[in-house]
Amino acid sequence: MTYEPWQAGMRITAGRLASISATWQTWTPAWTTTTGAHSPSYGNATIACDYCQTGNLVVCSFDIAFGSTTSFGGGGGSDNYAFGLPVACAASSGDTLGFITMRQSDSAQLIGRVQYNGSDSIRLSIDSGRVDSTAVTNAGIIDAVSPWTWASGNALHGLFQYRAAS
C-alpha cells in the first residue's frame, strides 16, 4: 500500500491506519553496469529483496544468490555493477546507505558499503578484508572480477536505508 501523509479532517479507519503503516513489498533490482555495456543478467538467481517505506524513509533488505545461468557480464574490472532502487533516492541521503556481505563461500566473505549512485541506483564498495585472511587483490566497487570472479553460488546479503526523493 502506498504511503499517504496524514491530513487534517481524515477519519481513523482500519484502511487509513494501514496506509500510514509501513508494509513490506518485494522488488527485483535492475542490474546494470556503469557504462551500460557488458550487461549482467540474473538468470536463475534467487532474489529475495524487499522494502518498506514510512514517510520519506525507505528500508531495503537485499538478498541475492547467483545461480548456474547467471551472467556476470564481460566487463572485467572496467565496468562496475549498479543495482536499481525500489523508490527514487534523495541526493541528501548521504554516500553510505548501509552495509552488505559479499559471499563467495563460508570462508570467503567480506563486508562492503551500499553507496548512493544517483537517484535510481546503488553501487557496492569493497570495504573489508576477507574473513579467511586471504588478501583482496581486486578492491573498489564490485564488478565481474571484484572482489573475486563471481560465479554460481556467490551471494549478496544486506540491509540499507535512505531518504526518498520528494
PDB file of N, CA and C in Angstrom, residues 57-60 85 89-102 111-118 121-128 140-141 158-163:
ATOM      1  N   LEU A  57      11.295   7.683   4.662  1.00  0.00           N
ATOM      2  CA  LEU A  57      12.307   6.682   4.976  1.00  0.00           C
ATOM      3  C   LEU A  57      12.018   5.387   4.229  1.00  0.00           C
ATOM      4  N   VAL A  58      13.001   4.923   3.453  1.00  0.00           N
ATOM      5  CA  VAL A  58      12.886   3.656   2.725  1.00  0.00           C
ATOM      6  C   VAL A  58      13.921   2.705   3.318  1.00  0.00           C
ATOM      7  N   VAL A  59      13.464   1.526   3.746  1.00  0.00           N
ATOM      8  CA  VAL A  59      14.342   0.499   4.306  1.00  0.00           C
ATOM      9  C   VAL A  59      14.313  -0.689   3.346  1.00  0.00           C
ATOM     10  N   CYS A  60      15.485  -1.181   2.970  1.00  0.00           N
ATOM     11  CA  CYS A  60      15.583  -2.261   1.978  1.00  0.00           C
ATOM     12  C   CYS A  60      16.362  -3.446   2.534  1.00  0.00           C
ATOM     13  N   LEU A  85      16.991   0.847  -7.428  1.00  0.00           N
ATOM     14  CA  LEU A  85      16.266   1.051  -6.175  1.00  0.00           C
ATOM     15  C   LEU A  85      14.758   0.920  -6.390  1.00  0.00           C
ATOM     16  N   CYS A  89      15.800   7.859  -4.743  1.00  0.00           N
ATOM     17  CA  CYS A  89      16.572   8.277  -3.574  1.00  0.00           C
ATOM     18  C   CYS A  89      16.889   9.768  -3.643  1.00  0.00           C
ATOM     19  N   ALA A  90      16.748  10.441  -2.506  1.00  0.00           N
ATOM     20  CA  ALA A  90      17.116  11.853  -2.420  1.00  0.00           C
ATOM     21  C   ALA A  90      18.636  11.978  -2.366  1.00  0.00           C
ATOM     22  N   ALA A  91      19.180  12.965  -3.050  1.00  0.00           N
ATOM     23  CA  ALA A  91      20.631  13.172  -3.061  1.00  0.00           C
ATOM     24  C   ALA A  91      21.161  13.439  -1.657  1.00  0.00           C
ATOM     25  N   SER A  92      20.337  13.975  -0.780  1.00  0.00           N
ATOM     26  CA  SER A  92      20.769  14.304   0.575  1.00  0.00           C
ATOM     27  C   SER A  92      20.826  13.080   1.489  1.00  0.00           C
ATOM     28  N   SER A  93      20.643  11.880   0.949  1.00  0.00           N
ATOM     29  CA  SER A  93      20.680  10.672   1.759  1.00  0.00           C
ATOM     30  C   SER A  93      22.089  10.335   2.243  1.00  0.00           C
ATOM     31  N   GLY A  94      23.112  10.917   1.635  1.00  0.00           N
ATOM     32  CA  GLY A  94      24.489  10.630   2.014  1.00  0.00           C
ATOM     33  C   GLY A  94      25.087   9.551   1.137  1.00  0.00           C
ATOM     34  N   ASP A  95      26.392   9.347   1.287  1.00  0.00           N
ATOM     35  CA  ASP A  95      27.096   8.383   0.448  1.00  0.00           C
ATOM     36  C   ASP A  95      26.886   6.948   0.914  1.00  0.00           C
ATOM     37  N   THR A  96      26.927   6.701   2.232  1.00  0.00           N
ATOM     38  CA  THR A  96      26.777   5.348   2.758  1.00  0.00           C
ATOM     39  C   THR A  96      25.348   5.136   3.228  1.00  0.00           C
ATOM     40  N   LEU A  97      24.678   4.169   2.607  1.00  0.00           N
ATOM     41  CA  LEU A  97      23.282   3.891   2.933  1.00  0.00           C
ATOM     42  C   LEU A  97      23.137   2.663   3.823  1.00  0.00           C
ATOM     43  N   GLY A  98      24.149   1.820   3.869  1.00  0.00           N
ATOM     44  CA  GLY A  98      24.104   0.610   4.673  1.00  0.00           C
ATOM     45  C   GLY A  98      25.284  -0.283   4.349  1.00  0.00           C
ATOM     46  N   PHE A  99      25.168  -1.542   4.770  1.00  0.00           N
ATOM     47  CA  PHE A  99      26.273  -2.485   4.591  1.00  0.00           C
ATOM     48  C   PHE A  99      25.776  -3.790   3.995  1.00  0.00           C
ATOM     49  N   ILE A 100      26.685  -4.506   3.363  1.00  0.00           N
ATOM     50  CA  ILE A 100      26.328  -5.731   2.659  1.00  0.00           C
ATOM     51  C   ILE A 100      27.440  -6.767   2.844  1.00  0.00           C
ATOM     52  N   THR A 101      27.056  -8.023   2.923  1.00  0.00           N
ATOM     53  CA  THR A 101      28.024  -9.103   2.946  1.00  0.00           C
ATOM     54  C   THR A 101      28.137  -9.667   1.539  1.00  0.00           C
ATOM     55  N   MET A 102      29.363  -9.808   1.058  1.00  0.00           N
ATOM     56  CA  MET A 102      29.629 -10.454  -0.222  1.00  0.00           C
ATOM     57  C   MET A 102      30.157 -11.843   0.117  1.00  0.00           C
ATOM     58  N   ILE A 111      32.869  -7.593   3.849  1.00  0.00           N
ATOM     59  CA  ILE A 111      31.836  -6.580   4.063  1.00  0.00           C
ATOM     60  C   ILE A 111      32.051  -5.432   3.089  1.00  0.00           C
ATOM     61  N   GLY A 112      30.955  -4.913   2.562  1.00  0.00           N
ATOM     62  CA  GLY A 112      31.008  -3.753   1.687  1.00  0.00           C
ATOM     63  C   GLY A 112      29.972  -2.727   2.088  1.00  0.00           C
ATOM     64  N   ARG A 113      30.129  -1.542   1.567  1.00  0.00           N
ATOM     65  CA  ARG A 113      29.161  -0.471   1.808  1.00  0.00           C
ATOM     66  C   ARG A 113      28.196  -0.359   0.649  1.00  0.00           C
ATOM     67  N   VAL A 114      26.954  -0.088   0.965  1.00  0.00           N
ATOM     68  CA  VAL A 114      25.944   0.251  -0.034  1.00  0.00           C
ATOM     69  C   VAL A 114      26.060   1.759  -0.212  1.00  0.00           C
ATOM     70  N   GLN A 115      26.380   2.203  -1.431  1.00  0.00           N
ATOM     71  CA  GLN A 115      26.622   3.614  -1.686  1.00  0.00           C
ATOM     72  C   GLN A 115      25.608   4.198  -2.668  1.00  0.00           C
ATOM     73  N   TYR A 116      25.286   5.461  -2.437  1.00  0.00           N
ATOM     74  CA  TYR A 116      24.438   6.238  -3.339  1.00  0.00           C
ATOM     75  C   TYR A 116      25.109   6.293  -4.709  1.00  0.00           C
ATOM     76  N   ASN A 117      24.334   6.029  -5.761  1.00  0.00           N
ATOM     77  CA  ASN A 117      24.862   6.072  -7.133  1.00  0.00           C
ATOM     78  C   ASN A 117      23.916   6.862  -8.026  1.00  0.00           C
ATOM     79  N   GLY A 118      23.239   7.833  -7.470  1.00  0.00           N
ATOM     80  CA  GLY A 118      22.228   8.583  -8.204  1.00  0.00           C
ATOM     81  C   GLY A 118      20.858   8.228  -7.672  1.00  0.00           C
ATOM     82  N   SER A 121      19.814   4.280  -8.308  1.00  0.00           N
ATOM     83  CA  SER A 121      20.622   3.066  -8.127  1.00  0.00           C
ATOM     84  C   SER A 121      21.657   3.197  -7.013  1.00  0.00           C
ATOM     85  N   ILE A 122      22.191   2.036  -6.637  1.00  0.00           N
ATOM     86  CA  ILE A 122      23.266   1.936  -5.658  1.00  0.00           C
ATOM     87  C   ILE A 122      24.446   1.224  -6.290  1.00  0.00           C
ATOM     88  N   ARG A 123      25.606   1.391  -5.691  1.00  0.00           N
ATOM     89  CA  ARG A 123      26.784   0.604  -6.036  1.00  0.00           C
ATOM     90  C   ARG A 123      27.289  -0.006  -4.730  1.00  0.00           C
ATOM     91  N   LEU A 124      28.100  -1.045  -4.834  1.00  0.00           N
ATOM     92  CA  LEU A 124      28.590  -1.748  -3.654  1.00  0.00           C
ATOM     93  C   LEU A 124      30.108  -1.669  -3.626  1.00  0.00           C
ATOM     94  N   SER A 125      30.656  -1.074  -2.565  1.00  0.00           N
ATOM     95  CA  SER A 125      32.112  -0.954  -2.455  1.00  0.00           C
ATOM     96  C   SER A 125      32.669  -2.063  -1.570  1.00  0.00           C
ATOM     97  N   ILE A 126      33.896  -2.427  -1.818  1.00  0.00           N
ATOM     98  CA  ILE A 126      34.593  -3.463  -1.056  1.00  0.00           C
ATOM     99  C   ILE A 126      35.330  -2.754   0.077  1.00  0.00           C
ATOM    100  N   ASP A 127      34.913  -3.006   1.319  1.00  0.00           N
ATOM    101  CA  ASP A 127      35.416  -2.215   2.440  1.00  0.00           C
ATOM    102  C   ASP A 127      36.082  -2.997   3.555  1.00  0.00           C
ATOM    103  N   SER A 128      36.306  -4.290   3.369  1.00  0.00           N
ATOM    104  CA  SER A 128      36.995  -5.057   4.407  1.00  0.00           C
ATOM    105  C   SER A 128      37.846  -6.124   3.740  1.00  0.00           C
ATOM    106  N   GLY A 140      37.762  -1.783  -4.553  1.00  0.00           N
ATOM    107  CA  GLY A 140      36.995  -0.710  -5.176  1.00  0.00           C
ATOM    108  C   GLY A 140      35.519  -1.020  -5.192  1.00  0.00           C
ATOM    109  N   ILE A 141      34.865  -0.748  -6.311  1.00  0.00           N
ATOM    110  CA  ILE A 141      33.441  -1.016  -6.490  1.00  0.00           C
ATOM    111  C   ILE A 141      33.310  -2.380  -7.168  1.00  0.00           C
ATOM    112  N   GLY A 158      22.310  -7.972   2.546  1.00  0.00           N
ATOM    113  CA  GLY A 158      22.487  -6.746   3.304  1.00  0.00           C
ATOM    114  C   GLY A 158      21.193  -6.028   3.604  1.00  0.00           C
ATOM    115  N   LEU A 159      21.355  -4.933   4.305  1.00  0.00           N
ATOM    116  CA  LEU A 159      20.246  -4.079   4.704  1.00  0.00           C
ATOM    117  C   LEU A 159      20.717  -2.634   4.574  1.00  0.00           C
ATOM    118  N   PHE A 160      19.875  -1.789   3.997  1.00  0.00           N
ATOM    119  CA  PHE A 160      20.237  -0.381   3.891  1.00  0.00           C
ATOM    120  C   PHE A 160      18.986   0.478   3.934  1.00  0.00           C
ATOM    121  N   GLN A 161      19.193   1.758   4.149  1.00  0.00           N
ATOM    122  CA  GLN A 161      18.070   2.691   4.216  1.00  0.00           C
ATOM    123  C   GLN A 161      18.481   4.016   3.602  1.00  0.00           C
ATOM    124  N   TYR A 162      17.481   4.763   3.177  1.00  0.00           N
ATOM    125  CA  TYR A 162      17.762   6.058   2.585  1.00  0.00           C
ATOM    126  C   TYR A 162      16.507   6.929   2.613  1.00  0.00           C
ATOM    127  N   ARG A 163      16.730   8.204   2.308  1.00  0.00           N
ATOM    128  CA  ARG A 163      15.626   9.163   2.228  1.00  0.00           C
ATOM    129  C   ARG A 163      15.063   9.154   0.807  1.00  0.00           C
TER     130      ARG A 163
END
